[in-house]
CSV table of C-alpha atoms in Angstrom, one decimal:
chain,number,residue,atom,x,y,z
A,1,UNK,CA,137.5,139.5,115.6
A,2,UNK,CA,140.6,138.8,113.6
A,3,UNK,CA,142.4,137.5,116.8
A,4,UNK,CA,139.5,135.3,117.3
A,5,UNK,CA,139.7,134.0,113.5
A,6,UNK,CA,143.2,133.4,113.9
A,7,UNK,CA,142.5,131.4,116.9
A,8,UNK,CA,140.1,129.3,115.3
A,9,UNK,CA,141.8,128.7,112.2
A,10,UNK,CA,144.7,127.6,114.7
A,11,UNK,CA,142.5,125.3,116.4
A,12,UNK,CA,140.9,123.8,113.4
A,13,UNK,CA,144.7,123.3,111.8
A,14,UNK,CA,145.2,121.2,115.3
A,15,UNK,CA,141.9,119.4,115.6
A,16,UNK,CA,142.2,118.4,111.6
A,17,UNK,CA,145.6,117.4,111.7
A,18,UNK,CA,147.1,119.6,109.5
A,19,UNK,CA,146.8,121.9,106.4
A,20,UNK,CA,146.0,118.9,104.5
A,21,UNK,CA,142.6,117.6,106.7
A,22,UNK,CA,141.5,121.2,106.9
A,23,UNK,CA,141.2,122.0,103.2
A,24,UNK,CA,139.5,118.7,102.9
A,25,UNK,CA,136.8,119.5,105.2
A,26,UNK,CA,136.6,123.1,103.5
A,27,UNK,CA,136.1,121.5,100.3
A,28,UNK,CA,133.4,119.1,101.8
A,29,UNK,CA,131.3,121.6,104.0
A,30,UNK,CA,132.4,125.5,104.9
A,31,UNK,CA,131.3,124.3,108.6
A,32,UNK,CA,133.3,121.8,109.5
A,33,UNK,CA,136.4,122.9,109.3
A,34,UNK,CA,135.9,125.0,112.4
A,35,UNK,CA,133.2,123.2,114.0
A,36,UNK,CA,135.1,121.2,117.0
A,37,UNK,CA,133.5,119.0,119.2
A,38,UNK,CA,133.8,115.6,121.3
A,39,UNK,CA,133.9,112.4,119.4
A,40,UNK,CA,130.9,110.2,119.9
A,41,UNK,CA,131.4,107.2,117.6
A,42,UNK,CA,131.1,106.1,113.9
A,43,UNK,CA,129.0,103.7,112.1
A,44,UNK,CA,129.3,100.4,109.6
A,45,UNK,CA,130.3,103.0,107.0
A,46,UNK,CA,133.1,105.1,108.8
A,47,UNK,CA,130.6,108.4,109.1
A,48,UNK,CA,132.0,110.0,112.3
A,49,UNK,CA,129.8,111.8,114.8
A,50,UNK,CA,130.4,114.8,117.1
A,51,UNK,CA,128.8,116.7,119.8
A,52,UNK,CA,129.2,120.2,121.2
A,53,UNK,CA,126.8,121.3,123.7
A,54,UNK,CA,128.6,124.1,124.9
A,55,UNK,CA,129.4,126.3,121.7
A,56,UNK,CA,126.3,125.5,119.4
A,57,UNK,CA,123.1,125.6,120.2
A,58,UNK,CA,120.5,122.8,120.4
A,59,UNK,CA,120.3,121.5,117.0
A,60,UNK,CA,123.6,122.7,115.6
A,61,UNK,CA,125.2,120.9,118.7
A,62,UNK,CA,125.6,117.1,117.2
A,63,UNK,CA,126.6,116.5,113.0
A,64,UNK,CA,128.1,113.7,111.1
A,65,UNK,CA,130.9,114.1,109.0
A,66,UNK,CA,130.8,111.7,105.9
A,67,UNK,CA,133.5,109.2,105.3
A,68,UNK,CA,133.2,109.6,101.8
A,69,UNK,CA,133.0,113.4,101.1
A,70,UNK,CA,132.5,112.8,97.4
A,71,UNK,CA,129.3,110.9,97.3
A,72,UNK,CA,127.1,111.3,100.4
A,73,UNK,CA,123.7,112.0,101.4
A,74,UNK,CA,121.5,112.0,104.5
A,75,UNK,CA,120.2,108.7,103.6
A,76,UNK,CA,124.2,107.2,104.5
A,77,UNK,CA,123.1,107.8,108.0
A,78,UNK,CA,121.7,105.0,109.6
A,79,UNK,CA,118.7,104.6,111.6
A,80,UNK,CA,120.4,104.1,115.2
A,81,UNK,CA,122.7,107.5,114.4
A,82,UNK,CA,119.7,109.5,113.2
A,83,UNK,CA,117.3,109.3,116.2
A,84,UNK,CA,120.5,110.5,118.4
A,85,UNK,CA,121.2,113.2,115.6
A,86,UNK,CA,117.8,114.7,115.9
A,87,UNK,CA,117.8,114.4,119.9
A,88,UNK,CA,115.0,112.0,119.9
A,89,UNK,CA,117.2,110.0,122.1
A,90,UNK,CA,120.3,110.9,124.3
A,91,UNK,CA,122.0,107.6,124.2
A,92,UNK,CA,124.5,106.6,121.3
A,93,UNK,CA,124.0,103.3,119.4
A,94,UNK,CA,127.3,102.6,121.4
A,95,UNK,CA,125.5,103.1,124.7
A,96,UNK,CA,121.8,101.8,123.6
A,97,UNK,CA,122.3,98.8,125.5
A,98,UNK,CA,123.4,100.0,128.8
A,99,UNK,CA,121.1,102.9,128.4
A,100,UNK,CA,118.1,100.4,127.8
A,101,UNK,CA,119.3,98.1,130.7
A,102,UNK,CA,119.1,101.6,133.2
A,103,UNK,CA,116.2,102.3,132.1
A,104,UNK,CA,114.4,98.8,132.8
A,105,UNK,CA,115.3,99.5,136.2
A,106,UNK,CA,112.4,102.2,136.3
A,107,UNK,CA,109.7,99.6,134.9
A,108,UNK,CA,107.3,98.8,138.1
A,109,UNK,CA,105.1,95.9,136.4
A,110,UNK,CA,101.4,96.1,137.4
A,111,UNK,CA,100.7,92.5,136.6
A,112,UNK,CA,102.7,89.3,135.3
A,113,UNK,CA,103.2,89.0,131.7
A,114,UNK,CA,104.5,86.4,129.5
A,115,UNK,CA,105.9,88.7,126.9
A,116,UNK,CA,109.1,87.7,125.2
A,117,UNK,CA,110.7,91.2,126.1
A,118,UNK,CA,111.0,92.8,129.4
A,119,UNK,CA,111.4,96.7,127.6
A,120,UNK,CA,108.9,98.4,125.1
A,121,UNK,CA,111.6,98.7,122.2
A,122,UNK,CA,110.8,94.9,121.6
A,123,UNK,CA,112.5,92.9,118.6
A,124,UNK,CA,114.8,94.5,116.4
A,125,UNK,CA,116.2,93.3,113.1
A,126,UNK,CA,120.0,93.6,112.4
A,127,UNK,CA,120.7,96.8,110.1
A,128,UNK,CA,121.8,96.4,107.0
A,129,UNK,CA,124.5,98.4,105.0
A,130,UNK,CA,125.4,98.1,101.6
A,131,UNK,CA,128.2,101.0,100.5
A,132,UNK,CA,126.8,103.6,102.7
A,133,UNK,CA,123.3,102.9,101.7
A,134,UNK,CA,120.4,101.8,104.5
A,135,UNK,CA,117.8,102.8,102.1
A,136,UNK,CA,117.3,99.7,100.1
A,137,UNK,CA,115.4,101.3,97.0
A,138,UNK,CA,118.6,102.5,95.9
A,139,UNK,CA,120.2,99.6,95.2
A,140,UNK,CA,118.8,98.6,91.9
A,141,UNK,CA,120.6,98.1,88.3
A,142,UNK,CA,120.8,101.2,85.9
A,143,UNK,CA,119.7,98.6,83.4
A,144,UNK,CA,119.1,95.0,82.4
A,145,UNK,CA,122.0,93.0,83.3
A,146,UNK,CA,124.5,96.2,83.7
A,147,UNK,CA,124.4,96.4,87.5
A,148,UNK,CA,125.0,100.2,89.2
A,149,UNK,CA,128.4,101.2,89.2
A,150,UNK,CA,127.4,104.3,91.2
A,151,UNK,CA,126.2,102.0,94.2
A,152,UNK,CA,128.9,99.0,93.6
A,153,UNK,CA,126.1,96.7,92.1
A,154,UNK,CA,127.5,94.1,89.8
A,155,UNK,CA,126.3,93.3,86.8
A,156,UNK,CA,123.3,90.7,86.7
A,157,UNK,CA,123.3,91.0,90.8
A,158,UNK,CA,119.6,91.3,91.9
A,159,UNK,CA,117.9,94.5,92.9
A,160,UNK,CA,117.5,94.8,97.0
A,161,UNK,CA,114.4,97.1,97.1
A,162,UNK,CA,111.4,95.4,98.2
A,163,UNK,CA,108.4,94.0,95.5
A,164,UNK,CA,104.9,93.5,96.4
A,165,UNK,CA,103.6,89.8,96.4
A,166,UNK,CA,102.3,89.5,92.8
A,167,UNK,CA,104.1,92.5,91.3
A,168,UNK,CA,105.8,91.6,88.1
A,169,UNK,CA,109.4,92.7,89.4
A,170,UNK,CA,108.7,90.5,91.9
A,171,UNK,CA,111.0,87.2,91.0
A,172,UNK,CA,108.6,84.6,92.2
A,173,UNK,CA,105.5,86.2,90.2
A,174,UNK,CA,107.7,86.9,86.9
A,175,UNK,CA,105.8,84.2,84.3
A,176,UNK,CA,108.4,82.0,82.2
A,177,UNK,CA,108.4,83.1,78.9
A,178,UNK,CA,106.5,80.2,76.5
A,179,UNK,CA,106.0,80.0,73.1
A,180,UNK,CA,102.5,78.8,72.2
A,181,UNK,CA,103.6,76.7,69.0
A,182,UNK,CA,105.8,77.1,65.9
A,183,UNK,CA,104.7,77.3,62.2
A,184,UNK,CA,107.8,74.7,61.2
A,185,UNK,CA,106.8,72.6,63.8
A,186,UNK,CA,106.5,69.8,61.1
A,187,UNK,CA,110.2,70.2,60.1
A,188,UNK,CA,111.8,70.3,63.4
A,189,UNK,CA,110.6,74.0,64.5
A,190,UNK,CA,112.4,77.3,63.2
A,191,UNK,CA,109.5,80.0,63.6
A,192,UNK,CA,108.1,79.6,66.9
A,193,UNK,CA,105.8,82.2,68.3
A,194,UNK,CA,103.9,83.1,71.3
A,195,UNK,CA,100.7,85.1,70.2
A,196,UNK,CA,98.4,85.0,67.2
A,197,UNK,CA,99.7,88.8,66.4
A,198,UNK,CA,103.3,87.0,66.4
A,199,UNK,CA,102.1,84.2,64.4
A,200,UNK,CA,100.7,86.5,61.6
A,201,UNK,CA,103.9,88.5,61.1
A,202,UNK,CA,105.9,85.0,60.6
A,203,UNK,CA,103.5,83.9,58.0
A,204,UNK,CA,104.1,83.7,54.5
A,205,UNK,CA,101.7,85.6,52.0
A,206,UNK,CA,100.6,81.8,50.9
A,207,UNK,CA,100.4,81.0,54.6
A,208,UNK,CA,97.7,84.0,55.2
A,209,UNK,CA,95.9,83.3,51.6
A,210,UNK,CA,95.5,79.8,52.9
A,211,UNK,CA,94.3,80.8,56.4
A,212,UNK,CA,91.8,83.1,55.1
A,213,UNK,CA,90.2,81.1,52.1
A,214,UNK,CA,90.5,77.4,53.5
A,215,UNK,CA,89.4,74.9,51.1
A,216,UNK,CA,85.8,73.6,51.1
A,217,UNK,CA,85.2,70.9,53.9
A,218,UNK,CA,88.0,71.8,56.2
A,219,UNK,CA,87.5,72.5,59.5
A,220,UNK,CA,90.3,75.2,60.3
A,221,UNK,CA,89.7,74.8,64.1
A,222,UNK,CA,90.2,71.4,64.3
A,223,UNK,CA,93.0,71.4,61.9
A,224,UNK,CA,94.8,74.3,64.1
A,225,UNK,CA,95.5,71.7,66.6
A,226,UNK,CA,95.8,72.9,70.1
A,227,UNK,CA,94.1,76.0,70.8
A,228,UNK,CA,95.9,79.0,72.8
A,229,UNK,CA,94.0,79.6,76.3
A,230,UNK,CA,93.0,82.9,75.0
A,231,UNK,CA,91.2,81.2,72.0
A,232,UNK,CA,89.7,78.6,74.0
A,233,UNK,CA,88.2,81.6,76.5
A,234,UNK,CA,86.9,83.2,73.2
A,235,UNK,CA,84.8,80.0,72.4
A,236,UNK,CA,83.7,79.4,76.0
A,237,UNK,CA,81.8,82.5,75.7
A,238,UNK,CA,80.2,81.6,72.3
A,239,UNK,CA,82.2,83.7,70.4
A,240,UNK,CA,84.3,82.9,66.9
A,241,UNK,CA,87.7,82.9,66.0
A,242,UNK,CA,88.6,85.3,62.9
A,243,UNK,CA,90.1,83.5,60.2
A,244,UNK,CA,89.1,79.6,61.5
């Protein structure tokens, strides 16, 4: 047992490039420093993937060593490497085109086809990598206009997560802010309002008294000028406008 531990330690020192590399991997994960295998490739973020079918059972024979040991989670493994790590396929992304070409030789078409693809994989979108994140829902601002320093999103940059059409978070469906009127429109403006509640809050006591007690013979609806869409809908249904 002690001799085996010493031998594993010596192998890890050689495999990790010295004491510093060994301590760094011990900090990241206690299993990594003494786990050695064949280098299979790396992804766009720099995560390294290894395999050892001799010394480890199925399920532990493939693993990833993160490029950023301080900020890493499983969502940083891209889909093409995730399929290889979970043994859904044995072809790494670097050898996948050759693997597909080899498998196509086994296909025997039973009838002519006009399909644009000669294999069952079909069309594939290009994988997008943003600072090691493939889950686009993580790429969002932490507040209005402040960005997200954790994921590297600069201020006022658009969020990357998907929003459905019609969602208030979809830029194409955000209603443009508009004022309904201005209490000082005759004076050139100064007290704009966006709804009736806002208008009442801006009115002085004298203006509120004049609106609630109109002079005799004055039609407040006609004198109010343009009605808001809400007021027009109320009148169209046979309703009345309070205070008018």
